[in-house]
Amino acid sequence: MEGDSESAMYRDMGLKIRTLHVRDIRFPTSLRHDGTDAMHVDCNYSCAYVIIYTEGDVEGHGMTFTIGRGNEIVVAAVKSLAPLVVGQDASKIFDDFAGFWRKLVNDSQLRWVGPEKGVTHLATAAIINALWDLWANLHQKPLWKLLVDMEPEKLVSTIDFKYLSDVITKEEAIEMLKAMEHGKEAREEEMRRVGYPAYTTQVGWLGYSDEHVNNLCHEYLAQGFTAFKVKVGRDLQDDRRRCALVRNAIGWENKLMVDANQVWDIQEAIEWMKQLAEFKPLWIEEPTFPDDILGHAAISKALKPLGIGVATGEMCCNRVMFKQFLQSGAMQYCQIDSCRIAGVNEILSVYFMAKKLGVPVCPHAGGVGLCEMVQHLQIFDYISLSGTMENRMIEYVDQQHEHFEHPTKIVHARYIAPSMPGYSTVMKIESAEDHEYPNGKVWEELFAKGLFTDPRKQCVYVSPAK
């Protein structure tokens, strides 16, 4: 019945997709050392920004996050996927969203440059995110509410369970949702009124001075934050000094996490963390190469007696790797990212596996639009699936929110559930135009000042003379 009423609602709305537009948006955050860590030393927060236009009035906005160079490659990948999207009827996509998702990730030629990982998967995420924004706009609901209000069978139908059925099945996922029906209204009201707990990484960038870090710690304490993350991995003695600085500022009653951004070998990670154990970190994030599942398992086992968990997932390529991380005990905190794997459909599958295997989800966020998007997913999880916030937090970084029409709302260090329709992904027109690379106003000014090299004036490759 739900499908019939939905089809009737869509009738005559002009939902055929007439065009897909993608822009290369970049912010010069490297000038202030924002986002710096042991692996990434010159981040310019960026996104491939997709707008899907239908023949009617409804649009869908989506994006995928990068840190500068290479964003143009993701934009090119979006363009290569566009013919699979343009001309489709969005209502038909939503009738079989799992099938459409599978069509994008399994194109017989494009999948060769994946499959289901890397640039093509990032590009797929931008498109899928835009489609979910469109769907939520159709219903005039924020995305989290669209998910919460779906019948369990409908929501589960959006997920591709291929390669996952040894851990989770459609039937199990449906039963999980039905088992959590009791109390949903109260949990929803709690999210609207009180919100979901956040932790901040803003205090911990490696490029910041001690004075700046100390000031930021006190600033975020005053805002109500009780959990703080520090970047580590470049120099052990400097890490010890900076962890001591943050501990002295935030006290021992608050949580401290550390993040190595993949720089260590396995034994190096274990020995390094033994030297930081006195600062009582809750977790070490991305201690080694992001695809090394057995390596993460070894680190987890070695650090367990120290009370330190392993958090990872922001660079996890796809749902199959998440499955193995969760199965093997290689992660104690599951960090989904709203753009790294291919959009909401695939992320939902990770939530269901994490629920079954008893691993708390603490989403990665902070880049362009990541906080805006991931709040919807975690709020859905609390209301409809996990029903608990124990050992769970959403990352928060206070950057680029002013460029969005409906930015995150943080009150007393909690994400307040969004009230506006969509996925919170609509950028302000002026912001998108000014920061489009390389022709936007902001970049033209930076090139003129000599702060960045204009790529239009670089001669990288010259064809040999005939």
Short mmCIF file of C-alpha atoms in Angstrom, two decimals:
data_model
loop_
_atom_site.label_atom_id
_atom_site.label_comp_id
_atom_site.label_asym_id
_atom_site.label_seq_id
_atom_site.Cartn_x
_atom_site.Cartn_y
_atom_site.Cartn_z
CA MET A 1 0.00 0.00 0.00
CA GLU A 2 2.82 2.38 0.84
CA GLY A 3 4.33 1.91 -2.62
CA ASP A 4 0.98 2.59 -4.31
CA SER A 5 0.39 5.83 -2.37
CA GLU A 6 3.95 6.94 -3.07
CA SER A 7 3.55 6.30 -6.81
CA ALA A 8 0.32 8.30 -6.80
CA MET A 9 2.08 11.18 -5.05
CA TYR A 10 4.83 11.20 -7.69
CA ARG A 11 2.44 11.21 -10.62
CA ASP A 12 2.65 14.37 -12.74
CA MET A 13 5.53 15.81 -10.70
CA GLY A 14 7.98 15.76 -13.59
CA LEU A 15 10.56 13.49 -11.95
CA LYS A 16 12.46 12.57 -15.08
CA ILE A 17 16.08 13.65 -14.54
CA ARG A 18 16.93 16.18 -17.23
CA THR A 19 20.51 17.01 -16.25
CA LEU A 20 23.25 16.39 -13.70
CA HIS A 21 25.59 19.27 -12.93
CA VAL A 22 28.90 18.87 -11.05
CA ARG A 23 31.30 21.54 -9.80
CA ASP A 24 34.83 21.46 -8.42
CA ILE A 25 34.56 23.40 -5.12
CA ARG A 26 37.67 24.10 -3.03
CA PHE A 27 38.47 26.11 0.08
CA PRO A 28 42.05 27.32 0.79
CA THR A 29 42.22 25.83 4.29
CA SER A 30 45.94 25.03 3.98
CA LEU A 31 46.67 28.74 4.55
CA ARG A 32 45.66 28.31 8.21
CA HIS A 33 46.92 24.73 8.62
CA ASP A 34 43.33 23.50 9.14
CA GLY A 35 42.99 19.76 8.73
CA THR A 36 46.72 19.04 9.13
CA ASP A 37 47.81 15.67 10.46
CA ALA A 38 50.80 13.34 10.22
CA MET A 39 49.81 12.14 6.75
CA HIS A 40 48.04 15.16 5.23
CA VAL A 41 50.10 18.33 5.61
CA ASP A 42 48.47 20.79 3.21
CA CYS A 43 44.71 20.19 3.10
CA ASN A 44 42.46 22.39 0.98
CA TYR A 45 39.01 21.18 1.95
CA SER A 46 37.11 20.45 -1.26
CA CYS A 47 34.12 18.65 -2.71
CA ALA A 48 32.68 17.45 -5.97
CA TYR A 49 29.29 19.16 -5.72
CA VAL A 50 26.45 17.53 -7.67
CA ILE A 51 23.03 18.98 -8.45
CA ILE A 52 20.41 16.75 -10.06
CA TYR A 53 17.68 18.65 -11.91
CA THR A 54 14.35 17.06 -12.76
CA GLU A 55 11.79 18.24 -15.30
CA GLY A 56 9.70 19.46 -12.36
CA ASP A 57 10.59 21.75 -9.46
CA VAL A 58 12.43 19.26 -7.26
CA GLU A 59 16.23 19.15 -7.15
CA GLY A 60 18.75 16.94 -5.40
CA HIS A 61 22.07 18.20 -4.03
CA GLY A 62 24.92 15.90 -3.09
CA MET A 63 28.66 15.90 -2.67
CA THR A 64 31.75 13.92 -1.90
CA PHE A 65 34.67 15.28 0.09
CA THR A 66 38.36 15.52 -0.90
CA ILE A 67 41.27 17.65 0.32
CA GLY A 68 42.31 19.47 -2.87
CA ARG A 69 44.40 18.02 -5.68
CA GLY A 70 42.52 15.16 -7.28
CA ASN A 71 39.11 16.74 -6.80
CA GLU A 72 39.06 17.30 -10.56
CA ILE A 73 39.43 13.53 -11.05
CA VAL A 74 36.34 12.88 -8.93
CA VAL A 75 34.47 15.52 -10.94
CA ALA A 76 35.51 13.72 -14.14
CA ALA A 77 34.29 10.41 -12.69
CA VAL A 78 30.92 11.97 -11.86
CA LYS A 79 30.65 13.10 -15.48
CA SER A 80 31.45 9.57 -16.67
CA LEU A 81 28.61 8.20 -14.51
CA ALA A 82 26.11 10.90 -15.49
CA PRO A 83 24.77 9.07 -18.60
CA LEU A 84 23.56 6.30 -16.28
CA VAL A 85 21.49 8.86 -14.36
CA VAL A 86 20.25 11.50 -16.82
CA GLY A 87 16.99 10.48 -18.48
CA GLN A 88 15.96 8.20 -15.62
CA ASP A 89 12.69 8.71 -13.78
CA ALA A 90 13.57 9.39 -10.13
CA SER A 91 10.37 7.69 -8.95
CA LYS A 92 11.48 4.49 -10.69
CA ILE A 93 14.88 4.77 -9.02
CA PHE A 94 13.24 5.01 -5.60
CA ASP A 95 11.04 2.00 -6.42
CA ASP A 96 14.19 -0.10 -6.78
CA PHE A 97 16.95 1.94 -5.22
CA ALA A 98 19.14 -1.09 -4.47
CA GLY A 99 18.93 -2.12 -8.12
CA PHE A 100 19.84 1.35 -9.33
CA TRP A 101 22.72 1.55 -6.84
CA ARG A 102 23.99 -1.78 -8.16
CA LYS A 103 23.74 -0.47 -11.72
CA LEU A 104 26.02 2.48 -10.88
CA VAL A 105 28.69 0.48 -9.05
CA ASN A 106 28.60 -2.44 -11.49
CA ASP A 107 28.80 -0.70 -14.86
CA SER A 108 30.68 -3.31 -16.86
CA GLN A 109 33.40 -0.88 -17.97
CA LEU A 110 33.59 1.73 -15.22
CA ARG A 111 33.86 -0.89 -12.48
CA TRP A 112 37.27 -1.83 -13.90
CA VAL A 113 38.69 1.36 -12.37
CA GLY A 114 37.22 0.39 -8.99
CA PRO A 115 35.58 -1.91 -8.39
CA GLU A 116 33.59 -0.33 -5.55
CA LYS A 117 36.52 1.69 -4.29
CA GLY A 118 38.51 4.82 -4.99
CA VAL A 119 37.54 7.63 -7.31
CA THR A 120 34.58 5.89 -8.94
CA HIS A 121 33.10 5.08 -5.53
CA LEU A 122 33.57 8.67 -4.33
CA ALA A 123 31.82 9.88 -7.48
CA THR A 124 29.01 7.39 -6.97
CA ALA A 125 28.57 8.69 -3.41
CA ALA A 126 28.08 12.27 -4.66
CA ILE A 127 25.34 11.12 -7.06
CA ILE A 128 23.63 8.80 -4.58
CA ASN A 129 23.71 11.50 -1.89
CA ALA A 130 22.03 13.90 -4.33
CA LEU A 131 19.31 11.34 -5.07
CA TRP A 132 18.56 10.87 -1.37
CA ASP A 133 18.38 14.64 -0.96
CA LEU A 134 15.92 14.71 -3.85
CA TRP A 135 13.83 11.94 -2.29
CA ALA A 136 13.70 13.70 1.07
CA ASN A 137 12.75 16.96 -0.65
CA LEU A 138 9.91 15.17 -2.45
CA HIS A 139 8.48 14.18 0.92
CA GLN A 140 9.30 17.56 2.48
CA LYS A 141 11.22 15.84 5.27
CA PRO A 142 14.79 15.99 6.52
CA LEU A 143 16.61 12.83 5.45
CA TRP A 144 16.72 11.35 8.94
CA LYS A 145 12.93 11.67 9.19
CA LEU A 146 12.44 10.12 5.75
CA LEU A 147 14.44 7.10 6.95
CA VAL A 148 12.71 6.92 10.33
CA ASP A 149 9.23 7.05 8.78
CA MET A 150 9.85 4.37 6.14
CA GLU A 151 8.27 0.99 6.61
CA PRO A 152 11.06 -1.47 7.51
CA GLU A 153 10.56 -3.44 4.30
CA LYS A 154 10.87 -0.29 2.18
CA LEU A 155 13.98 0.95 3.92
CA VAL A 156 15.71 -2.42 3.71
CA SER A 157 14.80 -2.66 0.01
CA THR A 158 17.21 0.23 -0.69
CA ILE A 159 20.22 -1.87 0.41
CA ASP A 160 22.25 -4.23 -1.78
CA PHE A 161 22.97 -7.27 0.43
CA LYS A 162 25.19 -8.98 -2.13
CA TYR A 163 28.42 -10.21 -0.45
CA LEU A 164 26.92 -9.50 3.00
CA SER A 165 24.41 -12.32 3.53
CA ASP A 166 26.90 -14.39 5.55
CA VAL A 167 26.66 -11.68 8.22
CA ILE A 168 23.32 -9.93 7.72
CA THR A 169 20.22 -10.75 5.67
CA LYS A 170 17.27 -8.66 4.55
CA GLU A 171 15.02 -10.58 6.91
CA GLU A 172 17.28 -9.91 9.89
CA ALA A 173 17.52 -6.21 9.05
CA ILE A 174 13.73 -5.91 8.84
CA GLU A 175 13.35 -7.62 12.21
CA MET A 176 15.92 -5.29 13.78
CA LEU A 177 13.87 -2.26 12.71
CA LYS A 178 10.58 -3.79 13.87
CA ALA A 179 12.10 -4.66 17.24
CA MET A 180 12.90 -0.98 17.82
CA GLU A 181 9.44 0.40 17.04
CA HIS A 182 8.67 0.84 20.73
CA GLY A 183 9.98 4.17 21.99
CA LYS A 184 10.67 5.68 18.56
CA GLU A 185 8.50 8.75 19.18
CA ALA A 186 10.27 9.53 22.47
CA ARG A 187 13.71 9.09 20.88
CA GLU A 188 12.71 11.32 17.98
CA GLU A 189 11.57 14.04 20.34
CA GLU A 190 14.85 13.72 22.24
CA MET A 191 16.81 14.29 19.02
CA ARG A 192 14.76 17.38 18.19
CA ARG A 193 15.03 18.84 21.66
CA VAL A 194 18.34 17.65 23.15
CA GLY A 195 20.30 16.30 20.19
CA TYR A 196 23.14 13.82 19.64
CA PRO A 197 26.51 14.12 21.46
CA ALA A 198 29.47 15.45 19.50
CA TYR A 199 33.23 15.46 19.99
CA THR A 200 35.61 18.02 18.53
CA THR A 201 38.76 17.60 16.45
CA GLN A 202 39.15 21.35 16.02
CA VAL A 203 41.62 21.53 18.89
CA GLY A 204 43.95 18.87 17.56
CA TRP A 205 45.39 19.78 14.16
CA LEU A 206 49.15 19.21 14.01
CA GLY A 207 49.84 22.57 12.38
CA TYR A 208 48.41 24.59 15.28
CA SER A 209 50.60 26.34 17.85
CA ASP A 210 50.46 25.34 21.52
CA GLU A 211 48.82 28.62 22.42
CA HIS A 212 46.14 28.13 19.79
CA VAL A 213 45.47 24.56 20.93
CA ASN A 214 45.17 25.63 24.57
CA ASN A 215 42.82 28.49 23.69
CA LEU A 216 40.65 26.19 21.57
CA CYS A 217 40.42 23.62 24.36
CA HIS A 218 39.04 26.23 26.74
CA GLU A 219 36.75 27.62 24.05
CA TYR A 220 35.19 24.21 23.38
CA LEU A 221 34.98 23.34 27.06
CA ALA A 222 32.95 26.52 27.49
CA GLN A 223 30.63 25.31 24.73
CA GLY A 224 29.98 22.11 26.64
CA PHE A 225 32.29 19.66 24.83
CA THR A 226 33.54 16.75 26.91
CA ALA A 227 35.43 14.78 24.22
CA PHE A 228 38.47 15.99 22.28
CA LYS A 229 40.62 14.43 19.54
CA VAL A 230 44.31 15.12 18.90
CA LYS A 231 46.33 14.28 15.80
CA VAL A 232 49.48 12.26 16.46
CA GLY A 233 52.14 10.27 14.62
CA ARG A 234 54.76 12.71 13.42
CA ASP A 235 57.08 12.81 16.45
CA LEU A 236 56.65 10.77 19.63
CA GLN A 237 58.02 13.32 22.09
CA ASP A 238 55.97 16.08 20.47
CA ASP A 239 52.89 13.85 20.72
CA ARG A 240 53.53 13.31 24.42
CA ARG A 241 53.93 17.03 24.95
CA ARG A 242 50.77 17.90 23.02
CA CYS A 243 48.69 15.18 24.70
CA ALA A 244 49.85 16.52 28.07
CA LEU A 245 48.91 20.03 26.98
CA VAL A 246 45.40 18.96 26.01
CA ARG A 247 44.96 16.76 29.11
CA ASN A 248 45.95 19.67 31.35
CA ALA A 249 43.44 21.89 29.58
CA ILE A 250 40.46 19.49 29.49
CA GLY A 251 41.09 17.58 32.72
CA TRP A 252 40.92 13.83 33.32
CA GLU A 253 37.16 13.66 33.62
CA ASN A 254 36.76 14.33 29.89
CA LYS A 255 37.51 12.03 26.97
CA LEU A 256 40.66 12.21 24.87
CA MET A 257 41.08 10.39 21.54
CA VAL A 258 44.13 10.31 19.26
CA ASP A 259 44.35 9.90 15.48
CA ALA A 260 47.44 8.78 13.53
CA ASN A 261 45.93 8.97 10.03
CA GLN A 262 47.53 5.71 8.85
CA VAL A 263 51.24 6.60 9.31
CA TRP A 264 52.49 3.63 11.39
CA ASP A 265 53.53 0.05 10.79
CA ILE A 266 51.83 -2.49 13.06
CA GLN A 267 54.46 -2.88 15.76
CA GLU A 268 55.29 0.81 15.57
CA ALA A 269 51.64 1.63 16.30
CA ILE A 270 51.61 -0.68 19.32
CA GLU A 271 54.85 0.68 20.79
CA TRP A 272 53.91 4.32 20.09
CA MET A 273 50.55 3.92 21.79
CA LYS A 274 52.18 2.32 24.84
CA GLN A 275 54.06 5.62 25.20
CA LEU A 276 50.79 7.57 25.01
CA ALA A 277 48.78 5.24 27.25
CA GLU A 278 49.41 7.38 30.35
CA PHE A 279 47.16 10.06 28.85
CA LYS A 280 44.24 7.56 28.87
CA PRO A 281 43.12 7.83 25.24
CA LEU A 282 39.74 6.25 24.55
CA TRP A 283 40.88 5.18 21.09
CA ILE A 284 43.63 5.33 18.52
CA GLU A 285 42.16 6.18 15.13
CA GLU A 286 43.56 4.86 11.86
CA PRO A 287 46.81 3.53 13.36
CA THR A 288 48.00 1.87 10.15
CA PHE A 289 47.23 1.33 6.45
CA PRO A 290 43.43 1.57 6.11
CA ASP A 291 43.04 -1.69 4.15
CA ASP A 292 45.06 -3.81 6.60
CA ILE A 293 42.29 -5.61 8.44
CA LEU A 294 44.54 -8.18 10.12
CA GLY A 295 46.96 -5.44 11.11
CA HIS A 296 44.18 -3.52 12.84
CA ALA A 297 43.13 -6.75 14.56
CA ALA A 298 46.67 -7.24 15.89
CA ILE A 299 46.81 -3.67 17.17
CA SER A 300 43.39 -4.05 18.79
CA LYS A 301 44.48 -7.20 20.61
CA ALA A 302 47.74 -5.62 21.82
CA LEU A 303 46.11 -2.42 23.08
CA LYS A 304 43.10 -4.01 24.78
CA PRO A 305 44.94 -4.54 28.12
CA LEU A 306 45.73 -0.81 28.09
CA GLY A 307 42.06 0.09 27.73
CA ILE A 308 42.63 1.65 24.30
CA GLY A 309 40.28 0.79 21.46
CA VAL A 310 40.88 1.06 17.72
CA ALA A 311 38.66 3.33 15.65
CA THR A 312 38.72 3.24 11.87
CA GLY A 313 36.52 3.39 8.78
CA GLU A 314 36.76 6.87 7.30
CA MET A 315 38.99 5.44 4.55
CA CYS A 316 37.33 2.01 4.44
CA CYS A 317 36.59 1.35 0.77
CA ASN A 318 33.28 -0.50 0.83
CA ARG A 319 30.74 -2.53 2.79
CA VAL A 320 32.70 -5.79 2.30
CA MET A 321 35.78 -4.40 4.01
CA PHE A 322 33.58 -3.05 6.80
CA LYS A 323 32.14 -6.55 7.14
CA GLN A 324 35.59 -8.03 7.66
CA PHE A 325 36.70 -5.28 10.06
CA LEU A 326 33.60 -5.94 12.14
CA GLN A 327 33.86 -9.73 11.96
CA SER A 328 37.53 -9.88 12.93
CA GLY A 329 37.46 -7.61 15.98
CA ALA A 330 39.73 -5.17 14.14
CA MET A 331 37.67 -2.13 15.16
CA GLN A 332 36.09 -1.26 18.48
CA TYR A 333 34.60 1.94 17.07
CA CYS A 334 33.15 1.93 13.55
CA GLN A 335 33.67 5.20 11.71
CA ILE A 336 31.41 5.46 8.71
CA ASP A 337 31.90 8.44 6.40
CA SER A 338 29.04 9.95 4.39
CA CYS A 339 31.11 10.05 1.17
CA ARG A 340 33.89 7.45 1.29
CA ILE A 341 31.57 4.54 0.45
CA ALA A 342 28.80 4.91 -2.09
CA GLY A 343 26.15 6.94 -0.30
CA VAL A 344 23.29 6.26 2.09
CA ASN A 345 22.35 2.84 0.69
CA GLU A 346 25.75 1.30 1.39
CA ILE A 347 26.17 3.11 4.72
CA LEU A 348 22.89 1.67 5.96
CA SER A 349 24.26 -1.82 5.39
CA VAL A 350 27.21 -1.00 7.66
CA TYR A 351 24.88 0.23 10.41
CA PHE A 352 22.98 -3.06 10.30
CA MET A 353 26.18 -5.13 10.47
CA ALA A 354 27.53 -3.00 13.33
CA LYS A 355 24.27 -3.47 15.20
CA LYS A 356 24.37 -7.24 14.81
CA LEU A 357 28.04 -7.55 15.76
CA GLY A 358 27.79 -5.13 18.68
CA VAL A 359 30.21 -2.43 17.52
CA PRO A 360 29.27 1.22 18.24
CA VAL A 361 29.25 3.62 15.29
CA CYS A 362 31.03 6.96 15.76
CA PRO A 363 30.91 8.72 12.37
CA HIS A 364 33.78 10.58 10.79
CA ALA A 365 32.92 14.18 9.89
CA GLY A 366 34.47 17.61 9.60
CA GLY A 367 35.15 18.14 5.90
CA VAL A 368 32.97 20.10 3.49
CA GLY A 369 29.40 18.99 4.19
CA LEU A 370 30.35 15.91 6.21
CA CYS A 371 28.91 17.18 9.50
CA GLU A 372 25.77 18.32 7.68
CA MET A 373 25.20 14.89 6.15
CA VAL A 374 26.33 12.41 8.76
CA GLN A 375 24.12 13.83 11.52
CA HIS A 376 21.09 12.50 9.61
CA LEU A 377 22.51 8.97 9.52
CA GLN A 378 23.45 8.78 13.20
CA ILE A 379 20.15 10.27 14.32
CA PHE A 380 18.32 7.65 12.24
CA ASP A 381 20.45 4.93 13.85
CA TYR A 382 19.54 6.08 17.36
CA ILE A 383 15.82 6.39 16.69
CA SER A 384 15.24 3.32 14.53
CA LEU A 385 18.08 0.84 14.94
CA SER A 386 20.45 1.02 17.92
CA GLY A 387 18.29 2.91 20.42
CA THR A 388 21.37 3.87 22.42
CA MET A 389 24.06 6.56 22.50
CA GLU A 390 26.38 4.56 24.75
CA ASN A 391 29.98 4.80 23.49
CA ARG A 392 28.74 6.78 20.51
CA MET A 393 29.55 10.32 19.33
CA ILE A 394 29.61 12.27 16.08
CA GLU A 395 32.80 14.10 15.12
CA TYR A 396 32.47 17.87 14.82
CA VAL A 397 34.79 20.39 13.19
CA ASP A 398 33.72 24.02 13.05
CA GLN A 399 34.57 24.82 9.43
CA GLN A 400 32.74 25.64 6.17
CA HIS A 401 29.28 25.47 7.76
CA GLU A 402 28.60 29.09 6.79
CA HIS A 403 28.59 28.05 3.12
CA PHE A 404 25.46 25.91 3.49
CA GLU A 405 21.84 27.00 3.38
CA HIS A 406 21.02 24.80 6.38
CA PRO A 407 24.18 24.25 8.43
CA THR A 408 24.50 22.00 11.43
CA LYS A 409 23.03 23.30 14.67
CA ILE A 410 25.20 22.52 17.69
CA VAL A 411 23.79 23.32 21.13
CA HIS A 412 25.71 22.35 24.28
CA ALA A 413 27.99 20.10 22.20
CA ARG A 414 25.10 18.21 20.63
CA TYR A 415 23.81 17.97 17.09
CA ILE A 416 20.19 19.12 17.08
CA ALA A 417 18.12 17.14 14.58
CA PRO A 418 17.71 19.12 11.32
CA SER A 419 14.19 20.38 10.62
CA MET A 420 14.47 21.45 6.98
CA PRO A 421 13.74 19.03 4.11
CA GLY A 422 16.62 17.22 2.42
CA TYR A 423 20.10 16.03 3.33
CA SER A 424 21.39 19.48 4.43
CA THR A 425 23.58 19.52 1.30
CA VAL A 426 22.51 22.74 -0.45
CA MET A 427 25.42 25.16 -0.73
CA LYS A 428 24.82 28.88 -0.93
CA ILE A 429 24.97 29.97 -4.57
CA GLU A 430 27.53 32.69 -3.92
CA SER A 431 29.78 30.34 -1.95
CA ALA A 432 29.75 27.73 -4.70
CA GLU A 433 30.44 30.30 -7.41
CA ASP A 434 33.21 32.08 -5.50
CA HIS A 435 35.01 28.86 -4.54
CA GLU A 436 34.69 26.98 -7.82
CA TYR A 437 38.15 25.89 -8.91
CA PRO A 438 39.99 27.40 -10.73
CA ASN A 439 37.71 30.13 -12.10
CA GLY A 440 35.93 31.31 -8.95
CA LYS A 441 36.51 34.75 -7.49
CA VAL A 442 38.32 33.47 -4.39
CA TRP A 443 40.78 31.42 -6.43
CA GLU A 444 41.40 34.18 -8.96
CA GLU A 445 42.40 36.45 -6.07
CA LEU A 446 44.67 33.81 -4.51
CA PHE A 447 46.40 33.18 -7.84
CA ALA A 448 46.92 36.94 -8.31
CA LYS A 449 48.55 37.17 -4.86
CA GLY A 450 50.87 34.29 -5.65
CA LEU A 451 49.56 32.18 -2.77
CA PHE A 452 48.66 29.32 -5.10
CA THR A 453 49.80 28.34 -8.58
CA ASP A 454 47.23 28.83 -11.32
CA PRO A 455 46.79 25.38 -12.96
CA ARG A 456 45.63 27.05 -16.17
CA LYS A 457 49.13 28.46 -16.63
CA GLN A 458 51.02 25.26 -15.92
CA CYS A 459 52.43 23.20 -18.78
CA VAL A 460 52.43 19.68 -17.39
CA TYR A 461 52.49 17.63 -20.58
CA VAL A 462 53.51 18.48 -24.11
CA SER A 463 52.78 16.12 -26.99
CA PRO A 464 55.93 15.10 -28.84
CA ALA A 465 56.48 16.91 -32.13
CA LYS A 466 55.50 14.97 -35.20
#
